[in-house]
Coordinates of C-alpha atoms and ligand atoms in Angstrom, one line a residue:
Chain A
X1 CA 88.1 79.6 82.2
X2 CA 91.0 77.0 81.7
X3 CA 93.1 79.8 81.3
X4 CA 96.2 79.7 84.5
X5 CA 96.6 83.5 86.4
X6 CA 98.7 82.2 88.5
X7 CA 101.7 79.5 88.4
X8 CA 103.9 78.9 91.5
X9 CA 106.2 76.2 91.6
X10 CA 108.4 75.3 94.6
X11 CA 109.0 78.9 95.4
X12 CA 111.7 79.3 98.6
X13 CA 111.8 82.5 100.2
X14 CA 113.7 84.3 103.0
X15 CA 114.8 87.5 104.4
X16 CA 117.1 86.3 105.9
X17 CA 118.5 82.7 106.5
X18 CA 115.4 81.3 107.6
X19 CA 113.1 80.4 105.5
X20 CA 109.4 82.1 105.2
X21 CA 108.2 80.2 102.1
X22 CA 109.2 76.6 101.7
X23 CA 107.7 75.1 98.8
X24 CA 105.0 77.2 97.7
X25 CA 103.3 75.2 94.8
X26 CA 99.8 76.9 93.2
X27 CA 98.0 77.1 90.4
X28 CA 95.0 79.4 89.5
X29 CA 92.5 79.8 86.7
X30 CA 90.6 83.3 85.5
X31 CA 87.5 83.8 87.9
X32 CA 88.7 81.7 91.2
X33 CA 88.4 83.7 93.7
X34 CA 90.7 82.7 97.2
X35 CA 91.3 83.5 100.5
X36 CA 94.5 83.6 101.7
X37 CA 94.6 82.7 105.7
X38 CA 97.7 81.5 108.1
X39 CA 98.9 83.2 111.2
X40 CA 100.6 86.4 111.9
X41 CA 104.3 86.4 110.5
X42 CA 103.1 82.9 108.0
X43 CA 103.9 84.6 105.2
X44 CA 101.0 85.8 103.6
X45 CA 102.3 89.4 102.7
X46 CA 105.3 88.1 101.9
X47 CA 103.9 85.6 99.1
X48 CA 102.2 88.7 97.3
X49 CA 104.9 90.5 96.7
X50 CA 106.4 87.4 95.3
X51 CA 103.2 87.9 93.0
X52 CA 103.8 91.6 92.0
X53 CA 107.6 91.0 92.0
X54 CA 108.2 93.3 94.6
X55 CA 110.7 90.7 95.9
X56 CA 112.3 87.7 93.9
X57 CA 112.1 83.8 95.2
X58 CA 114.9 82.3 96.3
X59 CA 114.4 79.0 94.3
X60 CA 110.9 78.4 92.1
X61 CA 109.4 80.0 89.9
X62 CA 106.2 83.0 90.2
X63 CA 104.5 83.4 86.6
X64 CA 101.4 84.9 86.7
X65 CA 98.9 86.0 83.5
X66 CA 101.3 83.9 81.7
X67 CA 104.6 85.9 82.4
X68 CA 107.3 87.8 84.5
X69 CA 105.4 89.5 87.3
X70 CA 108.7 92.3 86.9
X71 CA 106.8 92.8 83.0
X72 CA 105.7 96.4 83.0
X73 CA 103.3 94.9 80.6
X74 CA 101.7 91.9 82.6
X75 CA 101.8 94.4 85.7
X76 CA 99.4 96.8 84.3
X77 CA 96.6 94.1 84.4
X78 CA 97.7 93.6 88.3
X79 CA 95.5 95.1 91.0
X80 CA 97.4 95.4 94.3
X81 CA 96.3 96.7 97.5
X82 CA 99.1 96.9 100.3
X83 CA 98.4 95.8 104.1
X84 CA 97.5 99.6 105.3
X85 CA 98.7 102.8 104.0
X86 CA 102.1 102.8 102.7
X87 CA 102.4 106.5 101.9
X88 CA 104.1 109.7 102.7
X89 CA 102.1 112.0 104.5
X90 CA 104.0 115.6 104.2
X91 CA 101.4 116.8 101.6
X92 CA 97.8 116.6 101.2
X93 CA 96.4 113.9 99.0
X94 CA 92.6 113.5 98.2
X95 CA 90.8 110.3 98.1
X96 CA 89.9 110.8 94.3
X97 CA 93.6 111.8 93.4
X98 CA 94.6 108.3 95.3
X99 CA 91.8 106.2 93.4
X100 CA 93.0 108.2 89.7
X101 CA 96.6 107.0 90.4
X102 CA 95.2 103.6 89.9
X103 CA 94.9 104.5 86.4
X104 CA 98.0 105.7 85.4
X105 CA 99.4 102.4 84.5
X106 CA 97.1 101.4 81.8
X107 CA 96.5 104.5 81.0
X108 CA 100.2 104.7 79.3
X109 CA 102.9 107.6 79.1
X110 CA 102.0 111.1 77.7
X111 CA 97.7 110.4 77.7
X112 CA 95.8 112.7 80.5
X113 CA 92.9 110.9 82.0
X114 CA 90.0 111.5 80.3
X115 CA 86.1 111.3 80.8
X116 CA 85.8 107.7 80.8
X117 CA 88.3 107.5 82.9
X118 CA 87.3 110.0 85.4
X119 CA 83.5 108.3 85.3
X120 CA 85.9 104.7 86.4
X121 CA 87.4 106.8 89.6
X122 CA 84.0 107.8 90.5
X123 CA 82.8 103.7 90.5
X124 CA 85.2 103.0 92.2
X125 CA 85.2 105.0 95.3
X126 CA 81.6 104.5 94.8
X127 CA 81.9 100.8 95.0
X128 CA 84.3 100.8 98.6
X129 CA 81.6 103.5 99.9
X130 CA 83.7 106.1 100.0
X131 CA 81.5 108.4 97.5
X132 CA 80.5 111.6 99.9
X133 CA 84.5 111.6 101.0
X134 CA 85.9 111.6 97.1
X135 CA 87.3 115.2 98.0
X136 CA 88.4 114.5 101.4
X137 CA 92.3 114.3 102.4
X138 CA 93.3 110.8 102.6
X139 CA 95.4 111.1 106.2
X140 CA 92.5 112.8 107.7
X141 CA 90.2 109.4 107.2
X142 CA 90.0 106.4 109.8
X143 CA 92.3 103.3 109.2
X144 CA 89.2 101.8 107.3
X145 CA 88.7 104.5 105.3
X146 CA 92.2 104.7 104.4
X147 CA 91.7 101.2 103.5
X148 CA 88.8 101.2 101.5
X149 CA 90.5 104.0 99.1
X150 CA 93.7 101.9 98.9
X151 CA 91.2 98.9 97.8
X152 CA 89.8 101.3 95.4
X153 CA 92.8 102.1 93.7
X154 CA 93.4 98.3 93.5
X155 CA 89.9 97.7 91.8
X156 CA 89.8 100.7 89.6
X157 CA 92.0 99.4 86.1
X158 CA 89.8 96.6 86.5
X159 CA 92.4 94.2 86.9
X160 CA 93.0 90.3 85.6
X161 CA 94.6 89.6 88.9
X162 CA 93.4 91.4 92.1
X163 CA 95.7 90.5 95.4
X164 CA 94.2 92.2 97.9
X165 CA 96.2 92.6 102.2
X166 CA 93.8 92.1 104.4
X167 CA 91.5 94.5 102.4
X168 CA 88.7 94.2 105.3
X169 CA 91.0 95.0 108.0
X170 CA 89.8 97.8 110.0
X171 CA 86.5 98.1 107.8
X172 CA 83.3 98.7 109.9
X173 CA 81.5 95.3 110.3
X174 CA 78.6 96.5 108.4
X175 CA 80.7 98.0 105.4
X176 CA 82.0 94.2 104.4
X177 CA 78.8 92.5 103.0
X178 CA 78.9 94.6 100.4
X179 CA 82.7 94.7 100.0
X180 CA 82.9 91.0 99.4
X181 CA 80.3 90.9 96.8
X182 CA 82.2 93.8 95.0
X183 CA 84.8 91.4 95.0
X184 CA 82.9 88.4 93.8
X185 CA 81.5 90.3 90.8
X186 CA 85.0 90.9 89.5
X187 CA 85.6 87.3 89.6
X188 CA 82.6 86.6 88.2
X189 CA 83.9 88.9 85.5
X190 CA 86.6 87.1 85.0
X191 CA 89.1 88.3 87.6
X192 CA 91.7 86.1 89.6
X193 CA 90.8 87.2 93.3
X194 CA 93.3 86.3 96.1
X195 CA 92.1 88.4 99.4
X196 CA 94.1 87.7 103.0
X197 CA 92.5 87.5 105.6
X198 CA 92.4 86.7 109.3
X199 CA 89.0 85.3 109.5
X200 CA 87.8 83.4 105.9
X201 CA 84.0 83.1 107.2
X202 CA 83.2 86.4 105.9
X203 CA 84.3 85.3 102.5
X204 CA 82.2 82.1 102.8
X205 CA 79.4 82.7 100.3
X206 CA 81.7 83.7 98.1
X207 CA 85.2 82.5 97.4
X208 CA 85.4 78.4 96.3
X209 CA 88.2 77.4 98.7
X210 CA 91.0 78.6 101.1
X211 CA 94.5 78.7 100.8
X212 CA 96.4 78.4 104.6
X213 CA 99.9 78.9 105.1
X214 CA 101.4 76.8 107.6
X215 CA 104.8 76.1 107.9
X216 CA 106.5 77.8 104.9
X217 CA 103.9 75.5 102.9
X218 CA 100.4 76.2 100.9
X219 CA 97.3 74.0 101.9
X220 CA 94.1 74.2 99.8
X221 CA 91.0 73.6 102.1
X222 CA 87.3 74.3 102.4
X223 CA 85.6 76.3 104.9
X224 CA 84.6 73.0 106.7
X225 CA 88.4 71.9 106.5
X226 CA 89.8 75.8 107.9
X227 CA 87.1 75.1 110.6
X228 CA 87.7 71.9 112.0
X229 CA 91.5 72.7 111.4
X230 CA 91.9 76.3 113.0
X231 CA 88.7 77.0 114.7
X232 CA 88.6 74.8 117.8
X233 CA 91.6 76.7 118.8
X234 CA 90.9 79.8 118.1
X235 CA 91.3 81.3 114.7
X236 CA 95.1 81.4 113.3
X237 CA 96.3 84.7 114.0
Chain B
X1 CA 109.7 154.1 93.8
X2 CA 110.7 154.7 90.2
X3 CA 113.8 152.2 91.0
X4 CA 111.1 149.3 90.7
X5 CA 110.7 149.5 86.8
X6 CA 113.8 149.8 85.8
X7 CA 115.6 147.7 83.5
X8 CA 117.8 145.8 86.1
X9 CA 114.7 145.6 88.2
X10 CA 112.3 144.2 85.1
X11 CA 114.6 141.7 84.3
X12 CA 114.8 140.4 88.1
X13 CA 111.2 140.1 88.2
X14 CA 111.0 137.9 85.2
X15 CA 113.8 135.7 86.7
X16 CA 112.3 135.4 89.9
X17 CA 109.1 134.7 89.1
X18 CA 110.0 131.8 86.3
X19 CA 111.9 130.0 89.6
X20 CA 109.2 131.8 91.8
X21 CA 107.1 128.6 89.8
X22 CA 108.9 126.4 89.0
X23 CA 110.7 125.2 92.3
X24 CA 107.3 125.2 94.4
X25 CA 106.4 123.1 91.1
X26 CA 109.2 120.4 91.0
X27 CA 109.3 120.9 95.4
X28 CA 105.9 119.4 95.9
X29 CA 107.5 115.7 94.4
X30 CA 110.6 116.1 96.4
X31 CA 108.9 117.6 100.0
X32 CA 106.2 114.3 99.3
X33 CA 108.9 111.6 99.6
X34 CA 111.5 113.6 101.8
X35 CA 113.9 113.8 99.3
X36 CA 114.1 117.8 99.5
X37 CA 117.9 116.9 100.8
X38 CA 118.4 116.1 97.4
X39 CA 118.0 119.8 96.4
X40 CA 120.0 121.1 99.0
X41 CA 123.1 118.4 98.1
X42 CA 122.3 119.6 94.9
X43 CA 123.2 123.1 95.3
X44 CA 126.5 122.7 97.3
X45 CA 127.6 120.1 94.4
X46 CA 127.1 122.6 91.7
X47 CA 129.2 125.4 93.8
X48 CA 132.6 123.5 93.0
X49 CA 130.6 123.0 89.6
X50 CA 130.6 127.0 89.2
X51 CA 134.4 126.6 90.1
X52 CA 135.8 124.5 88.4
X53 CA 133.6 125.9 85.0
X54 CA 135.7 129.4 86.1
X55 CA 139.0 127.6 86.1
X56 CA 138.3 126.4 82.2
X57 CA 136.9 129.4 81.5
X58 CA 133.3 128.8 81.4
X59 CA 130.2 130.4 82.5
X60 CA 129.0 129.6 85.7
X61 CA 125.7 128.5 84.9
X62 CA 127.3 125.9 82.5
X63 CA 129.5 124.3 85.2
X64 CA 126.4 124.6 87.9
X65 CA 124.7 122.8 85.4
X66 CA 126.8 119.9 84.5
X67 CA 127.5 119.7 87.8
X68 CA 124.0 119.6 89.5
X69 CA 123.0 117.0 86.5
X70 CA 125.9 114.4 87.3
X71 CA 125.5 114.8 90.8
X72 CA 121.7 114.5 91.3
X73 CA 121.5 111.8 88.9
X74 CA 125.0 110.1 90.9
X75 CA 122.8 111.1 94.1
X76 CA 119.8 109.3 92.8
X77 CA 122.1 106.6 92.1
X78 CA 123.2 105.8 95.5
X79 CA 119.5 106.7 97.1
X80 CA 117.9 103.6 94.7
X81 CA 120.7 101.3 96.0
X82 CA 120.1 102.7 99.5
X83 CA 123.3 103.7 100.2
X84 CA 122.3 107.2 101.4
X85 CA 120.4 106.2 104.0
X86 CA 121.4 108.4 107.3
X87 CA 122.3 112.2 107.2
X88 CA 126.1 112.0 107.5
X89 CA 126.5 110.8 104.0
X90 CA 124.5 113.5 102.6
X91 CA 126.2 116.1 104.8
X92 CA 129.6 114.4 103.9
X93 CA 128.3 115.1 99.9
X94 CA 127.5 119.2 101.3
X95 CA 130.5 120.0 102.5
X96 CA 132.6 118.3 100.0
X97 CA 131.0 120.2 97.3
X98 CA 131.5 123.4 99.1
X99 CA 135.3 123.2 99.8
X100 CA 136.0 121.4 96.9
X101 CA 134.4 125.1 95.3
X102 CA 136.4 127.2 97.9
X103 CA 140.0 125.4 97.1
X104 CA 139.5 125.6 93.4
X105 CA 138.1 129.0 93.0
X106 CA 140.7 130.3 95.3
X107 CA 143.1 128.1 93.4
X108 CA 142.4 130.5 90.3
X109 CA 141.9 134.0 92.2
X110 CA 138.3 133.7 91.8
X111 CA 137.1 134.4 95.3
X112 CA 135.7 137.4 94.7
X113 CA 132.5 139.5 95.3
X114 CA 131.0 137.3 92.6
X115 CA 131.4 134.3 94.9
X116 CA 129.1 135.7 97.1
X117 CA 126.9 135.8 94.4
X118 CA 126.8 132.8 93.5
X119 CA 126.5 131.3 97.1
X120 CA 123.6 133.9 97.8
X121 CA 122.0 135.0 94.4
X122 CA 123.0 137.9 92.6
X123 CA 119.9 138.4 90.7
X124 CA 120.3 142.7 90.4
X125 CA 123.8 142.2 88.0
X126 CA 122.0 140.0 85.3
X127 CA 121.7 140.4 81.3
X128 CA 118.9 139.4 79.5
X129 CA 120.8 136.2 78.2
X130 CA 120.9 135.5 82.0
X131 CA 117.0 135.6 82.1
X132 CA 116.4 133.8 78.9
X133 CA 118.2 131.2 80.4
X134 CA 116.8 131.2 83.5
X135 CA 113.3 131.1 81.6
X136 CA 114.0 128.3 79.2
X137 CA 115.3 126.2 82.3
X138 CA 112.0 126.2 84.2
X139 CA 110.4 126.4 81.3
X140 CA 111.7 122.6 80.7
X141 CA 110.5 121.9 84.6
X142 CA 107.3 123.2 83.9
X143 CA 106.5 121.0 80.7
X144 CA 107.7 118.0 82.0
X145 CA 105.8 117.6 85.6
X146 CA 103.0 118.5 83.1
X147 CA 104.1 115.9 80.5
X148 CA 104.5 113.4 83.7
X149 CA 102.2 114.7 85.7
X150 CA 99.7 111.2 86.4
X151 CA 103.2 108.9 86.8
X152 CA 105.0 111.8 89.1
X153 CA 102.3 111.6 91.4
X154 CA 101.2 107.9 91.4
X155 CA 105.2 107.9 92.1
X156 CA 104.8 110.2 95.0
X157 CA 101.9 108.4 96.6
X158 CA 103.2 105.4 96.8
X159 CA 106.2 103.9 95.3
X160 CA 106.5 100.6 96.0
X161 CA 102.5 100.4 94.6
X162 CA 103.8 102.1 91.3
X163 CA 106.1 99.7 90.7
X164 CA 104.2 96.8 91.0
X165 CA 101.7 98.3 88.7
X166 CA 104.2 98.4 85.9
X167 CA 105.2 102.5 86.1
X168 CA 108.7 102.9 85.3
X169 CA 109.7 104.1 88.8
X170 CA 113.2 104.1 88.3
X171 CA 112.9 106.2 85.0
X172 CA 110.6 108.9 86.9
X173 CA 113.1 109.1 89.5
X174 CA 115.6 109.8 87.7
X175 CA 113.5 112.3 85.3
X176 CA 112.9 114.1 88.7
X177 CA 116.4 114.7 90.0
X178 CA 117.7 115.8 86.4
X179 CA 114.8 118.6 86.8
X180 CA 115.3 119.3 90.4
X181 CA 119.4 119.8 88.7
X182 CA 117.7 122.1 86.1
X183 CA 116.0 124.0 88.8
X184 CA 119.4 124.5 91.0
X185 CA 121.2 126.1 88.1
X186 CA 118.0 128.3 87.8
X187 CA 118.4 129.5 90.9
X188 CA 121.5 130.3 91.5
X189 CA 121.1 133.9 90.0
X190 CA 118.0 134.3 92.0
X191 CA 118.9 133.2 95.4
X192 CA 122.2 131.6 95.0
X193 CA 123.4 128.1 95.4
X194 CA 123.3 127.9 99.4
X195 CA 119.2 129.1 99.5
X196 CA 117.5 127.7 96.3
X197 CA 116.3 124.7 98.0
X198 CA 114.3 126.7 100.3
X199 CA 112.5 127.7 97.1
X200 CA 112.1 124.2 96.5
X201 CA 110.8 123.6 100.1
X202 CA 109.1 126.6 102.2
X203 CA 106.5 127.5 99.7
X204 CA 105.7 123.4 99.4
X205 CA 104.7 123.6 103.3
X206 CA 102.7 126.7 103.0
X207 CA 100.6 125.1 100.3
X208 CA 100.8 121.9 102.1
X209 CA 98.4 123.8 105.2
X210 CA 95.9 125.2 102.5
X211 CA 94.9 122.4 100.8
X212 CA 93.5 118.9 100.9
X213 CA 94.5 117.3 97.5
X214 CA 98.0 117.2 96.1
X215 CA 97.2 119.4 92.9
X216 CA 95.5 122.0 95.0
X217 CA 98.3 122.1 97.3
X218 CA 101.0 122.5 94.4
X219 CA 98.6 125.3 93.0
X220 CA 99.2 127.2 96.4
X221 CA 103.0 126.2 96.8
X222 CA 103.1 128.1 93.4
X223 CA 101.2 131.2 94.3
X224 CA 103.5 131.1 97.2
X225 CA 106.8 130.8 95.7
X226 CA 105.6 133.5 92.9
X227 CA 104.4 135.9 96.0
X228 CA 107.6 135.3 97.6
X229 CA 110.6 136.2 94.7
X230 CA 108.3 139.1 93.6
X231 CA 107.8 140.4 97.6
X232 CA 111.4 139.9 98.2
X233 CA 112.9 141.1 95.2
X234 CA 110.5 144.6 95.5
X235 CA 111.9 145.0 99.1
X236 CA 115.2 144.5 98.4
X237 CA 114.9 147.3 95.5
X238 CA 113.5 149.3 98.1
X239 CA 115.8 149.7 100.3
X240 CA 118.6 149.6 97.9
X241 CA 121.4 147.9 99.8
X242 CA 120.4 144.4 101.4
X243 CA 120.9 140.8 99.2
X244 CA 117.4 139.7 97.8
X245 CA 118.5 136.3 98.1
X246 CA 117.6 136.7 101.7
X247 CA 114.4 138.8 101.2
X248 CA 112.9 136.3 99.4
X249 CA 113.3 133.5 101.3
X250 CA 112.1 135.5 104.4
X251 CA 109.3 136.3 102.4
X252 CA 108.7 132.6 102.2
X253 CA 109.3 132.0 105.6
X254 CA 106.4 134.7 106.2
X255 CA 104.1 133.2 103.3
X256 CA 104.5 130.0 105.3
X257 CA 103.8 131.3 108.6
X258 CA 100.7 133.3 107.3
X259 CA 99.5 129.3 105.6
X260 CA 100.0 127.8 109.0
X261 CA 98.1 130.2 111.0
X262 CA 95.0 130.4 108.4
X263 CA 95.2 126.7 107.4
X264 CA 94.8 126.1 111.3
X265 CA 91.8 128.3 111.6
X266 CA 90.5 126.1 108.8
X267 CA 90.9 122.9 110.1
X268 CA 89.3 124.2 113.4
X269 CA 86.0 125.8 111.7
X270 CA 85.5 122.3 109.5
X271 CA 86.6 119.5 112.2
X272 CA 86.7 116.3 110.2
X273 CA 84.9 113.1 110.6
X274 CA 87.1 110.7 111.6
X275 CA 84.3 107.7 111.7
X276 CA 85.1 104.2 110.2
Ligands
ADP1 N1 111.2 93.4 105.0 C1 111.3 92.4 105.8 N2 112.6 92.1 106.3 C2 112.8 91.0 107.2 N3 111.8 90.3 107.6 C3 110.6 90.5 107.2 C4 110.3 91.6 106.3 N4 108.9 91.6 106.1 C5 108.4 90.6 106.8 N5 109.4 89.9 107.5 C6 109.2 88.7 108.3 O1 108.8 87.7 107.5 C7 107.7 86.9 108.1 C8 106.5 86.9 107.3 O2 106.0 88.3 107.2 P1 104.6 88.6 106.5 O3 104.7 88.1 105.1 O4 104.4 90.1 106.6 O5 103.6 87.8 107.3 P2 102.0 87.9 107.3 O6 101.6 88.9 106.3 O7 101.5 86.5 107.1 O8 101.6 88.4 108.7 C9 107.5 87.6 109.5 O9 108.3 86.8 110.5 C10 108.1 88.9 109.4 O10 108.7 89.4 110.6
MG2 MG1 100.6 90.7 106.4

């Protein structure tokens, strides 16, 4: 478990002149799971597309599983789920066609999906809940439906590294439980978890600490520490 | 009713129906991530393609085809670096392809009758070389969306997703505007330069109202686009006189009308759930 997953070291970032990340120093091991929290516009989605190389620091370095997160070949073992549905709508899409596309990475060029694979789409959806809507349309589902699939696709490669956008956003209060123990059994498998989220107590049972941006910079606190921190104000955000 | 099976008219359906596939095919991808401009820019680019191969002396498909390669792959070019963002650069991209055809054909005395064909199909003059050609070309589309098939539509879900999963987005993109290219120069016989994206577009939105996964939709943009050249072409033989480019893309414009009006009575006799 001394393996690192993920290595950031003073990692700058801005869209523009100002800065969003200042700083940003981490380190995680195989099987941590964390919850990312910090207000609205801290950064969060910002520093996990640093982690999926969707955008490049500005100064630092991002390594995660050891290497580049721009190699095709450390990417496949990535699991990323977006902040809400980032998709073209003109044509129909199903919920098991969404979860499938999960699989096209590892699955390499030129191989169709087979059985095995197929049996992996079906856990999946199974797993978010989604299991009587596999053959729905994907647009014609709520927000936390939508969600849920877009987590699916996420889990289904069964990923080294999961980061997950505020994958309980919009999910039905009594859908989350089992959610977040989903997610605790991949780390338990041996998974890197890093989950946002607005309000860290429903990770509680199950995630060793949280990670807060404040100010362009990463803290590492408990639950006790986001609490006496964030809580008597209000929760960040 | 006897001028439906003969030769000329054989040899159109075979044509027609091999783009009658493969542009509902190849349309779904581009309709999915609104790049069906694309097709269209596409098409005008290959006109002073067709021209400029009749100056040298070549055959028009040839220099629609070169043509439609370097510009959809020079298209894709300046999409990926976000430099043809906003309709007036692709509308500056249609009409220079279309004068630059005009000036240079004209240039060589080649505005002719066969102009028109090329702008609007001219699918009744054809030799069987002309079909072969025509069948090889979407043949090529056909086996590679099917070779490609998982990464072209984890592509067209979501982009941004497929990248940072490790799919070689930029690759795929490429791959489908060199096919889309392919497609044009298919086309041209069977609808002409100036309509084949609608080939590449209408039947797409029929299927799009029939279905609710993306494979089941490009199954019915297909039937669609098949139903369409082979309605089309058989009314044009008909009557004996009008263009079939413009048949069959009525014929799609019908197909997509009937799709709206049944896929609307569908979606009202199943309501779906929208719970959380
Ligand atoms: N593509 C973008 N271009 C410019 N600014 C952006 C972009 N995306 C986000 N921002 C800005 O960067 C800041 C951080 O955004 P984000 O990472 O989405 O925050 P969070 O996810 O914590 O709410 C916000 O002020 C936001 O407005
Ligand atoms: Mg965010």
């Amino acid at each position: 478990m001394s393996e690192l997953t993920v290595e950031l070291a003073g990692v700058r970032f801005g869209y523009g002149a100002a800065p969003i990340l200042d700083g940003v120093d981490l380190t995680l091991g195989a099987g941590e799971f964390s919850v990312l929290a910090g207000a609205n516009g801290s950064g969060k989605s910002t520093l996990l597309k640093l982690l999926v190389g969707l955008l490049r620091p500005n100064a630092g370095t991002v390594r995660v599983l050891g290497g580049s997160p721009t190699d095709p070949d450390i990417r496949r073992h990535v699991g990323y789920a977006p902040q809400g549905l980032r998709m073209a709508t003109s044509l129909p899409v199903s919920v098991t066609e969404v979860v499938a596309a999960g699989l096209a990475p590892s699955k390499g060029m030129l191989r169709r999906l087979d059985r095995k694979d197929w049996t992996r789409v079906t856990e999946a959806i199974e797993a978010v809940g989604l299991g009587d809507l596999s053959a729905e349309c994907l647009f014609e589902l709520s927000g936390g439906q939508q969600q849920r699939a877009i987590l699916a696709r996420a889990l289904v490669g069964h990923p080294r590294l999961l980061l997950l956008d505020e994958p309980t956003t919009g999910i039905d209060q009594r859908l989350r439980p089992a959610l977040v123990r989903e997610l605790r059994h991949r780390a338990d498998d041996g998974a890197t978890v890093i989950a946002v989220s607005h309000d860290p107590d429903e990770f509680h049972e199950v995630c060793e600490r949280i990670l807060v941006l404040v100010d362009g910079r990463l803290q590492r606190i408990t639950h006790e520490e986001f609490h006496h921190q964030f809580h008597e104000h209000g929760a960040p955000g | 009713m006897s001028r439906l099976f003969i030769d000329f008219a054989i040899q159109a359906y075979l044509a027609g129906a091999a783009v009658g596939i493969a542009a509902p095919l190849i349309g779904c991808f581009l309709v999915q991530r609104r790049l069906s401009l694309i097709g269209d820019a596409t098409g005008h680019l290959a006109f002073a393609g067709v021209a400029i191969g009749v100056a040298v002396g070549v055959a028009p498909i040839w220099g629609a085809l070169l043509t439609a390669l370097v510009g959809a792959v020079a298209l894709e070019w300046l999409r990926a670096k976000g430099r043809l963002a906003g309709d007036v650069s692709l509308a500056l991209i249609f009409y220079l392809g279309l004068a630059l055809g005009l000036v240079v054909l004209s240039a060589h005395g080649g505005l002719t009758a066969s102009s028109t064909g090329v702008l609007f199909g001219s699918i009744f003059t054809i030799t069987w070389l002309d079909v072969w050609t025509i069948a090889l070309l979407c043949a090529l589309v056909v086996g590679a969306v099917a070779l490609f098939y998982k990464e072209l539509v984890a592509v067209a879900l979501d982009e941004e997703t497929a990248r940072a999963s490790g799919l070689p987005v930029d690759s795929l993109n490429v791959l489908l505007v060199v096919l889309t290219a392919l497609l044009v120069a298919a086309g041209m016989r069977v609808v002409g330069l100036l309509l084949v994206a609608a080939l590449l577009v209408i039947p797409v939105a029929a299927g799009a109202r029939l279905a609710h996964s993306f494979r089941s939709a490009m199954l019915w943009a297909i039937a669609a686009g098949l139903t369409s050249t082979l309605a089309g072409l058989v009314v044009a033989l008909l009557q004996g006189t009008i263009a079939p480019g413009g048949t069959i893309v009525l014929a799609a414009a019908t197909v997509f009308a009937v799709a709206a009006v049944v896929g609307r009575r569908a979606a009202r006799r199943h309501p779906r759930s929208s719970a959380a």
